[in-house]
Short mmCIF file of N, CA and C in Angstrom, two decimals:
data_model
loop_
_atom_site.label_atom_id
_atom_site.label_comp_id
_atom_site.label_asym_id
_atom_site.label_seq_id
_atom_site.Cartn_x
_atom_site.Cartn_y
_atom_site.Cartn_z
N GLN J 1317 75.97 130.92 -78.90
CA GLN J 1317 74.88 130.58 -79.87
C GLN J 1317 73.62 131.23 -79.61
N VAL J 1318 72.82 131.28 -80.22
CA VAL J 1318 71.86 131.80 -79.98
C VAL J 1318 70.71 130.74 -80.54
N ARG J 1319 69.13 130.10 -79.79
CA ARG J 1319 68.99 129.50 -80.57
C ARG J 1319 67.89 130.10 -80.36
N LEU J 1320 66.83 129.42 -81.62
CA LEU J 1320 65.37 130.78 -82.01
C LEU J 1320 64.69 128.94 -81.85
N VAL J 1321 63.69 129.15 -81.73
CA VAL J 1321 62.10 128.33 -81.25
C VAL J 1321 60.78 128.86 -82.03
N ALA J 1322 60.48 128.95 -83.44
CA ALA J 1322 59.35 129.31 -83.43
C ALA J 1322 58.21 128.51 -83.11
N SER J 1323 57.16 128.96 -83.31
CA SER J 1323 55.64 128.48 -82.64
C SER J 1323 54.50 129.17 -83.23
N GLY J 1324 53.16 128.73 -83.42
CA GLY J 1324 51.86 129.69 -83.37
C GLY J 1324 51.64 129.77 -84.83
N GLY J 1325 52.27 128.50 -85.67
CA GLY J 1325 51.75 128.83 -86.91
C GLY J 1325 49.78 127.64 -86.85
N GLY J 1326 49.32 128.05 -87.83
CA GLY J 1326 47.97 127.15 -87.94
C GLY J 1326 47.49 127.48 -89.15
N SER J 1327 46.19 127.31 -89.36
CA SER J 1327 45.79 127.52 -90.53
C SER J 1327 44.41 128.55 -90.00
N VAL J 1328 44.16 129.28 -90.88
CA VAL J 1328 43.04 130.45 -90.77
C VAL J 1328 42.28 130.67 -91.84
N GLN J 1329 40.85 131.36 -92.02
CA GLN J 1329 40.22 131.49 -93.38
C GLN J 1329 41.03 132.84 -94.18
N VAL J 1330 40.88 133.43 -94.95
CA VAL J 1330 41.23 134.50 -95.86
C VAL J 1330 40.68 136.07 -94.73
N GLY J 1331 41.56 137.14 -94.37
CA GLY J 1331 40.40 138.29 -93.65
C GLY J 1331 40.92 137.93 -91.79
N GLY J 1332 41.11 136.11 -91.76
CA GLY J 1332 41.58 136.61 -90.35
C GLY J 1332 42.66 136.26 -89.82
N SER J 1333 43.03 136.67 -88.72
CA SER J 1333 44.15 136.68 -87.81
C SER J 1333 45.13 135.62 -87.27
N LEU J 1334 46.10 135.62 -87.03
CA LEU J 1334 47.61 134.42 -86.16
C LEU J 1334 48.53 135.55 -86.19
N ARG J 1335 48.97 135.21 -84.79
CA ARG J 1335 50.02 135.63 -84.29
C ARG J 1335 51.47 134.19 -84.06
N VAL J 1336 52.40 134.51 -84.95
CA VAL J 1336 53.54 133.03 -84.02
C VAL J 1336 54.31 134.09 -83.40
N SER J 1337 55.46 133.48 -82.97
CA SER J 1337 56.22 133.67 -82.34
C SER J 1337 57.46 132.61 -82.23
N CYS J 1338 58.70 133.77 -81.69
CA CYS J 1338 59.99 132.56 -81.74
C CYS J 1338 60.74 133.02 -79.85
N ALA J 1339 61.36 131.71 -79.72
CA ALA J 1339 61.46 132.47 -78.37
C ALA J 1339 62.66 131.96 -78.85
N ALA J 1340 63.92 133.38 -78.36
CA ALA J 1340 65.19 133.07 -78.64
C ALA J 1340 65.89 132.89 -77.36
N SER J 1341 67.10 132.42 -77.48
CA SER J 1341 67.64 132.29 -75.90
C SER J 1341 68.45 133.61 -76.10
N ALA J 1342 69.02 133.36 -74.49
CA ALA J 1342 69.87 134.72 -74.01
C ALA J 1342 70.84 135.71 -75.04
N PHE J 1343 70.59 136.23 -75.23
CA PHE J 1343 71.71 136.77 -76.16
C PHE J 1343 72.83 137.59 -75.73
N THR J 1344 73.96 137.39 -76.38
CA THR J 1344 75.23 137.98 -75.24
C THR J 1344 75.40 139.50 -75.18
N SER J 1345 75.08 139.71 -75.99
CA SER J 1345 74.91 141.14 -76.93
C SER J 1345 73.40 142.29 -76.06
N SER J 1346 73.68 143.47 -75.75
CA SER J 1346 72.33 144.22 -76.30
C SER J 1346 71.63 144.50 -77.58
N SER J 1347 72.51 144.33 -78.36
CA SER J 1347 72.47 145.26 -79.93
C SER J 1347 72.45 143.76 -80.76
N TYR J 1348 70.87 143.43 -81.17
CA TYR J 1348 70.73 142.64 -81.76
C TYR J 1348 69.54 143.28 -82.94
N CYS J 1349 68.97 142.59 -83.76
CA CYS J 1349 67.77 142.50 -84.39
C CYS J 1349 67.41 141.20 -84.55
N MET J 1350 65.92 141.01 -85.06
CA MET J 1350 65.65 139.66 -85.32
C MET J 1350 64.42 140.21 -85.91
N ALA J 1351 64.05 138.75 -87.15
CA ALA J 1351 63.37 139.08 -88.03
C ALA J 1351 62.12 137.79 -88.56
N TRP J 1352 61.41 137.94 -89.13
CA TRP J 1352 60.77 137.19 -89.58
C TRP J 1352 60.88 137.35 -91.26
N PHE J 1353 60.81 135.70 -92.09
CA PHE J 1353 60.71 135.57 -93.17
C PHE J 1353 59.86 134.49 -93.62
N ARG J 1354 59.33 133.98 -94.98
CA ARG J 1354 58.87 133.67 -95.41
C ARG J 1354 59.43 132.99 -96.33
N GLN J 1355 58.69 131.42 -97.04
CA GLN J 1355 59.13 130.79 -98.00
C GLN J 1355 58.17 129.95 -98.35
N THR J 1356 57.64 129.75 -99.72
CA THR J 1356 56.96 128.81 -100.21
C THR J 1356 57.60 127.65 -101.21
N PRO J 1357 56.98 126.43 -101.51
CA PRO J 1357 57.89 126.23 -102.11
C PRO J 1357 58.45 126.32 -103.34
N GLY J 1358 59.54 126.13 -103.84
CA GLY J 1358 59.95 126.80 -104.87
C GLY J 1358 60.31 128.04 -105.29
N LYS J 1359 60.51 128.73 -104.02
CA LYS J 1359 60.70 130.26 -104.11
C LYS J 1359 61.57 130.54 -103.19
N GLU J 1360 61.84 131.69 -103.75
CA GLU J 1360 63.93 132.49 -102.93
C GLU J 1360 62.84 132.30 -101.14
N ARG J 1361 63.78 132.53 -99.74
CA ARG J 1361 63.02 133.12 -98.49
C ARG J 1361 63.36 134.33 -99.08
N GLU J 1362 62.01 135.10 -98.41
CA GLU J 1362 61.37 136.72 -98.51
C GLU J 1362 61.45 137.13 -97.45
N GLY J 1363 61.69 137.78 -96.79
CA GLY J 1363 61.66 139.12 -95.69
C GLY J 1363 60.34 139.55 -95.94
N VAL J 1364 59.75 139.34 -94.36
CA VAL J 1364 58.52 139.83 -94.04
C VAL J 1364 58.34 141.58 -93.12
N ALA J 1365 59.36 141.28 -92.04
CA ALA J 1365 59.55 142.43 -91.21
C ALA J 1365 60.70 142.01 -90.68
N PHE J 1366 61.68 143.07 -90.07
CA PHE J 1366 62.48 142.62 -89.03
C PHE J 1366 62.50 144.24 -88.10
N ILE J 1367 63.32 143.79 -86.99
CA ILE J 1367 63.43 145.17 -85.40
C ILE J 1367 64.15 144.92 -85.27
N GLY J 1368 65.69 145.72 -84.79
CA GLY J 1368 65.99 146.54 -83.78
C GLY J 1368 66.40 146.24 -82.51
N SER J 1369 66.79 145.66 -81.76
CA SER J 1369 66.79 146.07 -79.93
C SER J 1369 66.33 146.85 -79.49
N GLY J 1370 65.95 148.50 -80.37
CA GLY J 1370 65.82 149.71 -79.83
C GLY J 1370 64.35 149.45 -80.47
N GLY J 1371 63.97 149.08 -81.34
CA GLY J 1371 62.87 148.56 -81.39
C GLY J 1371 61.72 149.33 -82.76
N ASN J 1372 62.95 149.57 -83.85
CA ASN J 1372 62.55 150.40 -84.77
C ASN J 1372 62.52 149.06 -85.36
N ALA J 1373 60.79 149.29 -86.39
CA ALA J 1373 60.59 147.76 -87.20
C ALA J 1373 60.31 148.56 -88.59
N ASN J 1374 60.85 147.72 -89.21
CA ASN J 1374 60.57 147.61 -90.84
C ASN J 1374 59.98 146.77 -91.59
N TYR J 1375 59.31 146.75 -92.43
CA TYR J 1375 58.18 145.70 -93.00
C TYR J 1375 58.62 145.67 -94.28
N ALA J 1376 57.83 144.64 -95.20
CA ALA J 1376 58.21 144.69 -96.67
C ALA J 1376 56.49 145.43 -96.93
N ASP J 1377 56.81 145.43 -98.08
CA ASP J 1377 55.54 146.65 -99.14
C ASP J 1377 54.22 145.35 -98.79
N SER J 1378 54.38 144.24 -98.95
CA SER J 1378 53.18 143.11 -98.90
C SER J 1378 52.38 143.12 -98.05
N VAL J 1379 53.08 143.46 -96.74
CA VAL J 1379 52.67 143.16 -95.12
C VAL J 1379 51.86 144.46 -94.38
N LYS J 1380 52.49 146.03 -95.03
CA LYS J 1380 52.47 146.71 -94.43
C LYS J 1380 51.22 146.81 -94.17
N GLY J 1381 50.98 147.56 -92.66
CA GLY J 1381 49.40 148.23 -92.23
C GLY J 1381 48.87 146.63 -92.03
N ARG J 1382 49.31 145.43 -92.68
CA ARG J 1382 48.56 144.19 -91.38
C ARG J 1382 49.37 143.78 -91.18
N PHE J 1383 50.49 143.27 -90.83
CA PHE J 1383 51.37 143.08 -90.09
C PHE J 1383 52.10 143.74 -88.58
N THR J 1384 51.99 143.22 -87.85
CA THR J 1384 53.10 143.91 -86.47
C THR J 1384 54.13 142.96 -86.02
N ILE J 1385 55.30 143.56 -86.34
CA ILE J 1385 56.57 143.12 -85.18
C ILE J 1385 56.68 143.17 -83.60
N SER J 1386 56.86 142.85 -83.27
CA SER J 1386 57.08 142.78 -81.73
C SER J 1386 58.03 142.23 -81.07
N LEU J 1387 58.86 142.78 -80.10
CA LEU J 1387 60.11 142.18 -79.34
C LEU J 1387 59.30 142.74 -77.73
N ASP J 1388 59.70 141.24 -76.86
CA ASP J 1388 59.16 141.11 -75.57
C ASP J 1388 60.48 141.02 -74.93
N LYS J 1389 61.65 141.52 -73.91
CA LYS J 1389 62.86 141.11 -73.79
C LYS J 1389 62.60 140.77 -72.21
N GLY J 1390 62.81 139.53 -71.97
CA GLY J 1390 62.56 139.03 -70.58
C GLY J 1390 64.01 138.99 -70.40
N ASN J 1391 64.26 138.51 -68.81
CA ASN J 1391 65.10 138.59 -68.32
C ASN J 1391 66.25 137.50 -68.49
N ALA J 1392 65.66 136.60 -68.91
CA ALA J 1392 66.29 135.30 -68.99
C ALA J 1392 66.15 135.11 -70.71
N ASP J 1393 65.29 135.47 -71.74
CA ASP J 1393 65.14 135.10 -73.01
C ASP J 1393 64.54 136.41 -74.10
N THR J 1394 64.23 135.93 -74.79
CA THR J 1394 63.84 137.85 -75.52
C THR J 1394 62.75 136.71 -76.64
N THR J 1395 61.52 137.37 -77.11
CA THR J 1395 60.84 136.74 -77.58
C THR J 1395 60.22 137.89 -78.70
N LEU J 1396 60.18 137.22 -79.77
CA LEU J 1396 59.86 137.78 -81.04
C LEU J 1396 58.13 137.30 -81.66
N TYR J 1397 57.18 138.51 -81.37
CA TYR J 1397 55.96 138.29 -82.16
C TYR J 1397 55.70 139.15 -83.59
N LEU J 1398 54.92 138.11 -84.47
CA LEU J 1398 54.60 138.79 -85.38
C LEU J 1398 53.00 138.13 -86.05
N GLN J 1399 52.33 139.46 -85.75
CA GLN J 1399 51.15 139.86 -85.41
C GLN J 1399 50.36 139.60 -86.96
N MET J 1400 49.33 138.82 -87.34
CA MET J 1400 49.26 138.82 -89.14
C MET J 1400 47.75 138.89 -88.10
N ASN J 1401 47.51 139.85 -89.35
CA ASN J 1401 46.07 140.90 -89.34
C ASN J 1401 45.60 140.40 -91.09
N SER J 1402 43.99 140.66 -91.42
CA SER J 1402 43.76 140.68 -92.67
C SER J 1402 44.64 139.73 -93.60
N LEU J 1403 44.73 138.58 -93.27
CA LEU J 1403 45.58 137.50 -94.17
C LEU J 1403 45.02 137.24 -95.53
N ARG J 1404 45.84 136.76 -95.96
CA ARG J 1404 45.49 136.56 -97.43
C ARG J 1404 45.83 135.56 -98.05
N LEU J 1405 45.58 135.29 -99.31
CA LEU J 1405 45.78 133.67 -99.83
C LEU J 1405 47.40 133.57 -99.69
N GLU J 1406 48.14 134.66 -100.42
CA GLU J 1406 48.96 134.63 -100.65
C GLU J 1406 49.90 134.96 -99.59
N ASP J 1407 49.58 134.95 -98.06
CA ASP J 1407 50.43 134.93 -96.87
C ASP J 1407 50.72 133.58 -96.37
N THR J 1408 50.54 132.68 -97.12
CA THR J 1408 50.77 131.40 -96.84
C THR J 1408 51.69 130.95 -97.67
N ALA J 1409 52.71 130.02 -96.51
CA ALA J 1409 54.04 130.13 -96.22
C ALA J 1409 54.52 129.58 -95.08
N MET J 1410 55.73 129.01 -95.38
CA MET J 1410 56.46 128.60 -93.78
C MET J 1410 57.24 130.11 -93.19
N TYR J 1411 56.93 129.54 -91.84
CA TYR J 1411 57.41 131.58 -91.66
C TYR J 1411 58.61 131.07 -90.56
N TYR J 1412 59.78 131.23 -90.85
CA TYR J 1412 61.20 131.41 -90.45
C TYR J 1412 61.23 132.53 -89.22
N CYS J 1413 62.08 132.41 -87.76
CA CYS J 1413 62.65 133.78 -87.28
C CYS J 1413 64.16 133.85 -87.41
N ALA J 1414 64.81 134.81 -87.68
CA ALA J 1414 66.13 134.78 -87.82
C ALA J 1414 66.58 136.20 -86.71
N ALA J 1415 68.02 135.81 -86.70
CA ALA J 1415 68.45 136.58 -85.62
C ALA J 1415 69.71 137.10 -86.02
N TYR J 1416 70.50 138.15 -85.65
CA TYR J 1416 71.35 138.85 -86.18
C TYR J 1416 72.28 139.25 -84.74
N VAL J 1417 73.53 139.08 -84.38
CA VAL J 1417 74.22 140.14 -83.06
C VAL J 1417 75.03 140.77 -83.53
N GLY J 1418 74.88 142.03 -82.96
CA GLY J 1418 75.89 142.70 -83.37
C GLY J 1418 75.68 144.50 -83.52
N ARG J 1419 76.53 145.34 -83.32
CA ARG J 1419 75.91 146.43 -83.78
C ARG J 1419 75.88 147.30 -85.15
N GLY J 1420 75.08 148.21 -85.31
CA GLY J 1420 75.10 148.41 -86.38
C GLY J 1420 73.70 148.46 -87.15
N TYR J 1421 73.85 148.73 -88.46
CA TYR J 1421 72.02 148.34 -89.01
C TYR J 1421 71.74 146.78 -89.17
N CYS J 1422 70.66 146.83 -88.84
CA CYS J 1422 70.17 145.19 -89.29
C CYS J 1422 70.12 144.92 -91.00
N PRO J 1423 70.58 143.58 -90.83
CA PRO J 1423 71.24 142.83 -91.99
C PRO J 1423 69.38 143.04 -93.20
N GLY J 1424 68.78 143.96 -92.63
CA GLY J 1424 67.56 144.07 -93.97
C GLY J 1424 66.88 142.76 -94.46
N PHE J 1425 66.34 142.90 -95.28
CA PHE J 1425 65.62 141.51 -96.25
C PHE J 1425 66.15 140.55 -96.76
N ARG J 1426 67.63 140.94 -97.03
CA ARG J 1426 68.44 139.34 -97.28
C ARG J 1426 68.28 138.69 -96.32
N ALA J 1427 67.75 137.17 -97.09
CA ALA J 1427 68.17 136.26 -96.22
C ALA J 1427 69.78 135.92 -95.77
N SER J 1428 70.52 136.00 -96.72
CA SER J 1428 71.98 135.90 -96.38
C SER J 1428 72.45 136.80 -95.58
N GLY J 1429 72.31 137.59 -94.97
CA GLY J 1429 72.56 139.02 -93.94
C GLY J 1429 72.24 138.31 -92.35
N TRP J 1430 71.17 137.08 -91.96
CA TRP J 1430 71.17 136.66 -90.96
C TRP J 1430 72.17 135.66 -89.95
N THR J 1431 72.29 135.72 -89.56
CA THR J 1431 73.12 134.82 -88.85
C THR J 1431 72.69 133.67 -88.05
N TYR J 1432 71.17 133.48 -87.47
CA TYR J 1432 71.11 132.53 -86.55
C TYR J 1432 69.27 132.35 -87.36
N TRP J 1433 68.94 130.85 -87.48
CA TRP J 1433 67.46 130.48 -87.78
C TRP J 1433 67.44 129.78 -86.96
N GLY J 1434 65.68 129.84 -86.94
CA GLY J 1434 64.82 128.98 -86.01
C GLY J 1434 64.15 127.69 -87.06
N ARG J 1435 63.73 126.59 -86.76
CA ARG J 1435 62.88 126.10 -88.01
C ARG J 1435 61.20 126.75 -87.62
N GLY J 1436 61.01 126.16 -89.09
CA GLY J 1436 59.77 127.22 -89.47
C GLY J 1436 58.44 126.55 -88.79
N THR J 1437 57.74 127.45 -89.00
CA THR J 1437 56.13 127.61 -88.31
C THR J 1437 55.37 127.68 -90.11
N GLN J 1438 54.39 126.46 -89.73
CA GLN J 1438 53.57 126.90 -90.99
C GLN J 1438 52.40 127.79 -90.88
N VAL J 1439 52.05 128.01 -92.21
CA VAL J 1439 51.15 129.09 -92.21
C VAL J 1439 49.90 129.15 -93.16
N THR J 1440 48.54 128.98 -93.14
CA THR J 1440 48.09 128.51 -94.06
C THR J 1440 46.95 129.00 -94.18
N VAL J 1441 46.79 130.07 -95.60
CA VAL J 1441 45.45 130.84 -95.66
C VAL J 1441 44.44 130.33 -96.51
N SER J 1442 42.90 129.62 -95.81
CA SER J 1442 42.17 128.97 -97.16
C SER J 1442 40.81 130.19 -97.42
N SER J 1443 40.66 129.92 -98.31
CA SER J 1443 39.15 130.47 -98.77
C SER J 1443 37.69 130.16 -98.13
#
């Protein structure tokens, strides 16, 4: 069972930067993927970025060039980061981290493809 704990959300003005983190308990396999999703009330969960354990990252078009996803593989656990720059009002959402353990391709931006989820951390961008 993988446990994910997200942190680092907060409030920032338009154009500002914020970094959110997700601490993951030790994976039982060296092959896994991690992702960030976001959700606003009344809308479906939206994929923001995902990364494989090999370091290959993918981004939603809406955040390309502004957000950077990265992995820090520690001895006992792994931390997922999302550095968010040039924030916009529309980036306001609850941000969730997700994980998938297994070989092959990462599940992509379909929320249903991801196995493990952390509780969200709120990011609010204001003018």
